[in-house]
PDB file of N, CA and C in Angstrom:
ATOM      1  N   ASP A   1     -44.220  36.885 -41.721  1.00 81.00           N
ATOM      2  CA  ASP A   1     -42.796  36.803 -41.599  1.00 81.00           C
ATOM      3  C   ASP A   1     -42.168  37.881 -41.889  1.00 81.00           C
ATOM      4  N   VAL A   2     -41.446  38.528 -41.174  1.00 87.00           N
ATOM      5  CA  VAL A   2     -40.765  39.935 -41.584  1.00 87.00           C
ATOM      6  C   VAL A   2     -39.279  39.780 -41.156  1.00 87.00           C
ATOM      7  N   LEU A   3     -38.312  40.023 -41.984  1.00 85.00           N
ATOM      8  CA  LEU A   3     -37.084  40.024 -41.879  1.00 85.00           C
ATOM      9  C   LEU A   3     -36.496  41.551 -41.357  1.00 85.00           C
ATOM     10  N   GLN A   4     -35.889  41.373 -40.486  1.00 87.00           N
ATOM     11  CA  GLN A   4     -35.198  43.072 -39.974  1.00 87.00           C
ATOM     12  C   GLN A   4     -33.939  43.083 -40.520  1.00 87.00           C
ATOM     13  N   ILE A   5     -33.794  44.160 -40.969  1.00 86.00           N
ATOM     14  CA  ILE A   5     -32.421  44.604 -41.598  1.00 86.00           C
ATOM     15  C   ILE A   5     -31.759  45.839 -40.711  1.00 86.00           C
ATOM     16  N   LYS A   6     -30.619  45.664 -40.261  1.00 84.00           N
ATOM     17  CA  LYS A   6     -29.980  46.723 -39.679  1.00 84.00           C
ATOM     18  C   LYS A   6     -28.440  46.664 -40.224  1.00 84.00           C
ATOM     19  N   THR A   7     -28.081  47.811 -40.614  1.00 82.00           N
ATOM     20  CA  THR A   7     -26.803  48.218 -41.303  1.00 82.00           C
ATOM     21  C   THR A   7     -26.177  49.558 -41.060  1.00 82.00           C
ATOM     22  N   GLU A   8     -24.920  49.720 -41.284  1.00 82.00           N
ATOM     23  CA  GLU A   8     -24.349  50.991 -40.961  1.00 82.00           C
ATOM     24  C   GLU A   8     -24.456  51.720 -42.468  1.00 82.00           C
ATOM     25  N   ILE A   9     -24.909  51.067 -43.361  1.00 81.00           N
ATOM     26  CA  ILE A   9     -24.906  51.632 -44.689  1.00 81.00           C
ATOM     27  C   ILE A   9     -26.034  52.374 -44.924  1.00 81.00           C
ATOM     28  N   ASN A  10     -25.914  53.575 -45.631  1.00 83.00           N
ATOM     29  CA  ASN A  10     -27.087  54.598 -45.446  1.00 83.00           C
ATOM     30  C   ASN A  10     -28.179  54.187 -46.628  1.00 83.00           C
ATOM     31  N   GLN A  11     -27.466  53.799 -47.690  1.00 89.00           N
ATOM     32  CA  GLN A  11     -28.579  53.542 -48.890  1.00 89.00           C
ATOM     33  C   GLN A  11     -28.077  52.457 -49.591  1.00 89.00           C
ATOM     34  N   TYR A  12     -28.609  51.454 -49.802  1.00 91.00           N
ATOM     35  CA  TYR A  12     -28.424  50.105 -50.681  1.00 91.00           C
ATOM     36  C   TYR A  12     -29.864  49.659 -51.234  1.00 91.00           C
ATOM     37  N   THR A  13     -29.742  48.755 -52.136  1.00 93.00           N
ATOM     38  CA  THR A  13     -30.762  48.086 -52.709  1.00 93.00           C
ATOM     39  C   THR A  13     -30.690  46.804 -52.275  1.00 93.00           C
ATOM     40  N   VAL A  14     -31.801  46.128 -51.803  1.00 93.00           N
ATOM     41  CA  VAL A  14     -31.926  44.555 -51.382  1.00 93.00           C
ATOM     42  C   VAL A  14     -32.986  43.908 -52.409  1.00 93.00           C
ATOM     43  N   ARG A  15     -32.366  42.649 -52.717  1.00 95.00           N
ATOM     44  CA  ARG A  15     -33.177  41.834 -53.739  1.00 95.00           C
ATOM     45  C   ARG A  15     -33.374  40.588 -53.244  1.00 95.00           C
ATOM     46  N   VAL A  16     -34.534  40.339 -53.425  1.00 96.00           N
ATOM     47  CA  VAL A  16     -34.715  38.715 -52.814  1.00 96.00           C
ATOM     48  C   VAL A  16     -35.265  37.817 -54.071  1.00 96.00           C
ATOM     49  N   SER A  17     -34.494  36.771 -54.372  1.00 97.00           N
ATOM     50  CA  SER A  17     -34.619  36.206 -55.604  1.00 97.00           C
ATOM     51  C   SER A  17     -34.889  34.373 -55.071  1.00 97.00           C
ATOM     52  N   ASP A  18     -35.628  33.937 -55.822  1.00 96.00           N
ATOM     53  CA  ASP A  18     -35.967  32.465 -55.723  1.00 96.00           C
ATOM     54  C   ASP A  18     -34.769  31.740 -56.180  1.00 96.00           C
ATOM     55  N   LEU A  19     -34.724  30.474 -56.269  1.00 92.00           N
ATOM     56  CA  LEU A  19     -33.795  29.693 -56.577  1.00 92.00           C
ATOM     57  C   LEU A  19     -33.555  29.549 -58.158  1.00 92.00           C
ATOM     58  N   THR A  20     -34.606  29.983 -58.880  1.00 95.00           N
ATOM     59  CA  THR A  20     -34.378  30.081 -60.461  1.00 95.00           C
ATOM     60  C   THR A  20     -33.795  31.419 -60.764  1.00 95.00           C
ATOM     61  N   GLY A  21     -33.612  32.315 -59.763  1.00 94.00           N
ATOM     62  CA  GLY A  21     -33.253  33.593 -59.984  1.00 94.00           C
ATOM     63  C   GLY A  21     -34.083  34.579 -60.076  1.00 94.00           C
ATOM     64  N   ARG A  22     -35.419  34.412 -60.068  1.00 96.00           N
ATOM     65  CA  ARG A  22     -36.396  35.233 -60.478  1.00 96.00           C
ATOM     66  C   ARG A  22     -36.407  36.118 -59.135  1.00 96.00           C
ATOM     67  N   THR A  23     -36.294  37.514 -59.483  1.00 96.00           N
ATOM     68  CA  THR A  23     -36.671  38.357 -58.335  1.00 96.00           C
ATOM     69  C   THR A  23     -37.990  38.540 -57.748  1.00 96.00           C
ATOM     70  N   VAL A  24     -38.254  38.357 -56.638  1.00 96.00           N
ATOM     71  CA  VAL A  24     -39.627  38.483 -56.013  1.00 96.00           C
ATOM     72  C   VAL A  24     -39.858  39.507 -54.960  1.00 96.00           C
ATOM     73  N   ILE A  25     -38.894  40.276 -54.497  1.00 95.00           N
ATOM     74  CA  ILE A  25     -38.873  41.326 -53.643  1.00 95.00           C
ATOM     75  C   ILE A  25     -37.498  42.131 -54.068  1.00 95.00           C
ATOM     76  N   GLN A  26     -37.853  43.540 -54.474  1.00 95.00           N
ATOM     77  CA  GLN A  26     -36.606  44.513 -54.560  1.00 95.00           C
ATOM     78  C   GLN A  26     -36.946  45.822 -53.777  1.00 95.00           C
ATOM     79  N   LYS A  27     -36.180  46.161 -53.088  1.00 92.00           N
ATOM     80  CA  LYS A  27     -36.286  47.476 -52.307  1.00 92.00           C
ATOM     81  C   LYS A  27     -35.142  48.282 -52.032  1.00 92.00           C
ATOM     82  N   THR A  28     -35.404  49.569 -51.830  1.00 91.00           N
ATOM     83  CA  THR A  28     -34.169  50.231 -51.726  1.00 91.00           C
ATOM     84  C   THR A  28     -34.352  50.681 -50.204  1.00 91.00           C
ATOM     85  N   GLY A  29     -33.312  50.714 -49.417  1.00 83.00           N
ATOM     86  CA  GLY A  29     -33.364  50.814 -48.063  1.00 83.00           C
ATOM     87  C   GLY A  29     -32.277  51.535 -47.280  1.00 83.00           C
ATOM     88  N   GLY A  30     -32.442  51.771 -46.118  1.00 83.00           N
ATOM     89  CA  GLY A  30     -31.403  52.839 -45.184  1.00 83.00           C
ATOM     90  C   GLY A  30     -30.979  51.832 -44.218  1.00 83.00           C
ATOM     91  N   GLN A  31     -30.568  52.314 -42.995  1.00 82.00           N
ATOM     92  CA  GLN A  31     -29.893  51.745 -41.932  1.00 82.00           C
ATOM     93  C   GLN A  31     -30.804  50.695 -41.168  1.00 82.00           C
ATOM     94  N   GLU A  32     -31.874  50.871 -41.308  1.00 85.00           N
ATOM     95  CA  GLU A  32     -32.949  49.971 -40.430  1.00 85.00           C
ATOM     96  C   GLU A  32     -34.207  49.876 -41.518  1.00 85.00           C
ATOM     97  N   GLU A  33     -34.490  48.840 -41.961  1.00 86.00           N
ATOM     98  CA  GLU A  33     -35.569  48.229 -42.835  1.00 86.00           C
ATOM     99  C   GLU A  33     -36.168  47.046 -42.616  1.00 86.00           C
ATOM    100  N   GLN A  34     -37.150  46.759 -42.902  1.00 89.00           N
ATOM    101  CA  GLN A  34     -38.040  45.556 -42.851  1.00 89.00           C
ATOM    102  C   GLN A  34     -38.460  44.811 -44.208  1.00 89.00           C
ATOM    103  N   LEU A  35     -38.209  43.551 -44.197  1.00 89.00           N
ATOM    104  CA  LEU A  35     -38.786  42.935 -45.588  1.00 89.00           C
ATOM    105  C   LEU A  35     -39.704  42.043 -45.278  1.00 89.00           C
ATOM    106  N   ASP A  36     -41.040  42.230 -45.770  1.00 91.00           N
ATOM    107  CA  ASP A  36     -42.254  41.339 -45.434  1.00 91.00           C
ATOM    108  C   ASP A  36     -42.187  40.257 -46.314  1.00 91.00           C
ATOM    109  N   LEU A  37     -42.108  38.948 -45.862  1.00 90.00           N
ATOM    110  CA  LEU A  37     -41.894  37.771 -46.681  1.00 90.00           C
ATOM    111  C   LEU A  37     -43.128  36.887 -46.511  1.00 90.00           C
ATOM    112  N   GLU A  38     -44.226  37.372 -45.818  1.00 90.00           N
ATOM    113  CA  GLU A  38     -45.356  36.621 -45.810  1.00 90.00           C
ATOM    114  C   GLU A  38     -45.906  35.997 -46.879  1.00 90.00           C
ATOM    115  N   ASN A  39     -45.949  36.985 -48.250  1.00 91.00           N
ATOM    116  CA  ASN A  39     -46.654  36.462 -49.208  1.00 91.00           C
ATOM    117  C   ASN A  39     -45.691  35.416 -50.159  1.00 91.00           C
ATOM    118  N   LEU A  40     -44.562  35.090 -49.675  1.00 93.00           N
ATOM    119  CA  LEU A  40     -43.687  34.306 -50.361  1.00 93.00           C
ATOM    120  C   LEU A  40     -44.043  32.701 -49.892  1.00 93.00           C
ATOM    121  N   ALA A  41     -43.895  31.784 -50.964  1.00 94.00           N
ATOM    122  CA  ALA A  41     -44.159  30.423 -50.935  1.00 94.00           C
ATOM    123  C   ALA A  41     -42.900  30.010 -49.768  1.00 94.00           C
ATOM    124  N   ASN A  42     -43.150  29.012 -49.177  1.00 94.00           N
ATOM    125  CA  ASN A  42     -41.945  28.046 -48.499  1.00 94.00           C
ATOM    126  C   ASN A  42     -40.804  27.814 -49.394  1.00 94.00           C
ATOM    127  N   GLY A  43     -39.612  28.046 -48.809  1.00 95.00           N
ATOM    128  CA  GLY A  43     -38.644  27.610 -49.796  1.00 95.00           C
ATOM    129  C   GLY A  43     -37.307  28.529 -49.520  1.00 95.00           C
ATOM    130  N   VAL A  44     -36.442  28.259 -50.164  1.00 96.00           N
ATOM    131  CA  VAL A  44     -35.043  28.961 -50.219  1.00 96.00           C
ATOM    132  C   VAL A  44     -34.841  30.123 -51.097  1.00 96.00           C
ATOM    133  N   TYR A  45     -34.404  31.253 -50.469  1.00 96.00           N
ATOM    134  CA  TYR A  45     -34.338  32.603 -51.091  1.00 96.00           C
ATOM    135  C   TYR A  45     -33.073  33.152 -51.092  1.00 96.00           C
ATOM    136  N   GLN A  46     -32.297  33.803 -51.952  1.00 96.00           N
ATOM    137  CA  GLN A  46     -31.081  34.368 -51.804  1.00 96.00           C
ATOM    138  C   GLN A  46     -31.542  35.832 -51.787  1.00 96.00           C
ATOM    139  N   ILE A  47     -30.727  36.550 -50.653  1.00 94.00           N
ATOM    140  CA  ILE A  47     -30.947  37.945 -50.427  1.00 94.00           C
ATOM    141  C   ILE A  47     -29.649  38.651 -50.803  1.00 94.00           C
ATOM    142  N   ILE A  48     -29.784  39.656 -51.701  1.00 94.00           N
ATOM    143  CA  ILE A  48     -28.560  40.118 -52.284  1.00 94.00           C
ATOM    144  C   ILE A  48     -28.577  41.604 -51.878  1.00 94.00           C
ATOM    145  N   PHE A  49     -27.505  42.213 -51.335  1.00 93.00           N
ATOM    146  CA  PHE A  49     -27.483  43.642 -51.278  1.00 93.00           C
ATOM    147  C   PHE A  49     -26.581  44.339 -52.095  1.00 93.00           C
ATOM    148  N   THR A  50     -26.741  45.221 -52.651  1.00 93.00           N
ATOM    149  CA  THR A  50     -25.929  46.187 -53.515  1.00 93.00           C
ATOM    150  C   THR A  50     -25.771  47.644 -53.144  1.00 93.00           C
ATOM    151  N   ASP A  51     -24.581  48.349 -53.490  1.00 90.00           N
ATOM    152  CA  ASP A  51     -24.651  49.660 -53.126  1.00 90.00           C
ATOM    153  C   ASP A  51     -25.106  50.525 -54.315  1.00 90.00           C
ATOM    154  N   GLN A  52     -24.968  51.845 -54.257  1.00 88.00           N
ATOM    155  CA  GLN A  52     -25.430  52.834 -55.291  1.00 88.00           C
ATOM    156  C   GLN A  52     -24.996  52.261 -56.567  1.00 88.00           C
ATOM    157  N   THR A  53     -23.788  51.910 -56.545  1.00 91.00           N
ATOM    158  CA  THR A  53     -22.922  51.534 -57.987  1.00 91.00           C
ATOM    159  C   THR A  53     -23.235  50.222 -58.586  1.00 91.00           C
ATOM    160  N   GLY A  54     -24.116  49.466 -57.892  1.00 91.00           N
ATOM    161  CA  GLY A  54     -24.451  48.057 -58.140  1.00 91.00           C
ATOM    162  C   GLY A  54     -23.601  46.865 -57.643  1.00 91.00           C
ATOM    163  N   ARG A  55     -22.365  47.474 -56.828  1.00 94.00           N
ATOM    164  CA  ARG A  55     -21.477  46.411 -56.254  1.00 94.00           C
ATOM    165  C   ARG A  55     -22.184  45.547 -55.242  1.00 94.00           C
ATOM    166  N   VAL A  56     -22.022  44.371 -55.164  1.00 94.00           N
ATOM    167  CA  VAL A  56     -22.664  43.417 -54.333  1.00 94.00           C
ATOM    168  C   VAL A  56     -21.880  43.649 -52.901  1.00 94.00           C
ATOM    169  N   ILE A  57     -22.765  43.857 -51.997  1.00 91.00           N
ATOM    170  CA  ILE A  57     -22.038  44.251 -50.569  1.00 91.00           C
ATOM    171  C   ILE A  57     -22.036  42.819 -49.607  1.00 91.00           C
ATOM    172  N   ASP A  58     -23.213  42.206 -50.031  1.00 91.00           N
ATOM    173  CA  ASP A  58     -23.414  41.010 -48.996  1.00 91.00           C
ATOM    174  C   ASP A  58     -24.428  40.237 -49.761  1.00 91.00           C
ATOM    175  N   ALA A  59     -24.505  38.684 -49.685  1.00 94.00           N
ATOM    176  CA  ALA A  59     -25.453  37.925 -50.099  1.00 94.00           C
ATOM    177  C   ALA A  59     -25.669  36.843 -48.929  1.00 94.00           C
ATOM    178  N   GLN A  60     -26.939  36.586 -48.865  1.00 93.00           N
ATOM    179  CA  GLN A  60     -27.195  35.562 -47.980  1.00 93.00           C
ATOM    180  C   GLN A  60     -28.484  34.439 -48.347  1.00 93.00           C
ATOM    181  N   LYS A  61     -28.374  33.482 -47.859  1.00 95.00           N
ATOM    182  CA  LYS A  61     -29.551  32.611 -48.164  1.00 95.00           C
ATOM    183  C   LYS A  61     -30.445  32.473 -47.094  1.00 95.00           C
ATOM    184  N   VAL A  62     -31.717  32.365 -47.248  1.00 93.00           N
ATOM    185  CA  VAL A  62     -32.744  32.165 -46.351  1.00 93.00           C
ATOM    186  C   VAL A  62     -33.774  31.132 -46.428  1.00 93.00           C
ATOM    187  N   VAL A  63     -34.147  30.584 -45.598  1.00 94.00           N
ATOM    188  CA  VAL A  63     -35.273  29.377 -45.765  1.00 94.00           C
ATOM    189  C   VAL A  63     -36.412  30.037 -45.192  1.00 94.00           C
ATOM    190  N   LYS A  64     -37.533  29.971 -45.932  1.00 93.00           N
ATOM    191  CA  LYS A  64     -38.801  30.427 -45.413  1.00 93.00           C
ATOM    192  C   LYS A  64     -39.686  29.173 -45.434  1.00 93.00           C
ATOM    193  N   GLN A  65     -40.162  28.955 -43.839  1.00 90.00           N
ATOM    194  CA  GLN A  65     -40.881  27.903 -43.764  1.00 90.00           C
ATOM    195  C   GLN A  65     -41.958  28.348 -42.563  1.00 90.00           C
ATOM    196  N   ASP A  66     -43.260  27.906 -43.061  1.00 82.00           N
ATOM    197  CA  ASP A  66     -44.427  28.255 -42.094  1.00 82.00           C
ATOM    198  C   ASP A  66     -44.422  27.194 -41.151  1.00 82.00           C
ATOM    199  N   GLU A  67     -44.974  27.437 -40.021  1.00 73.00           N
ATOM    200  CA  GLU A  67     -45.045  26.508 -39.137  1.00 73.00           C
ATOM    201  C   GLU A  67     -46.375  25.758 -39.182  1.00 73.00           C
TER     202      GLU A  67
END
């Protein structure tokens, strides 16, 4: 399971957290990146994007569910 990220922002940090707030993935990225979610357990995750100053740019929830 791979999440494709496309943005106009040149540099950001993306953090994936589980519902307890534990960070399970953290990555610095550019305009086109991929997040590999394959090793994560099924469940709901929050994906938070921050800029270089730590300001939150966007936050989304995703559900990982293997078929």
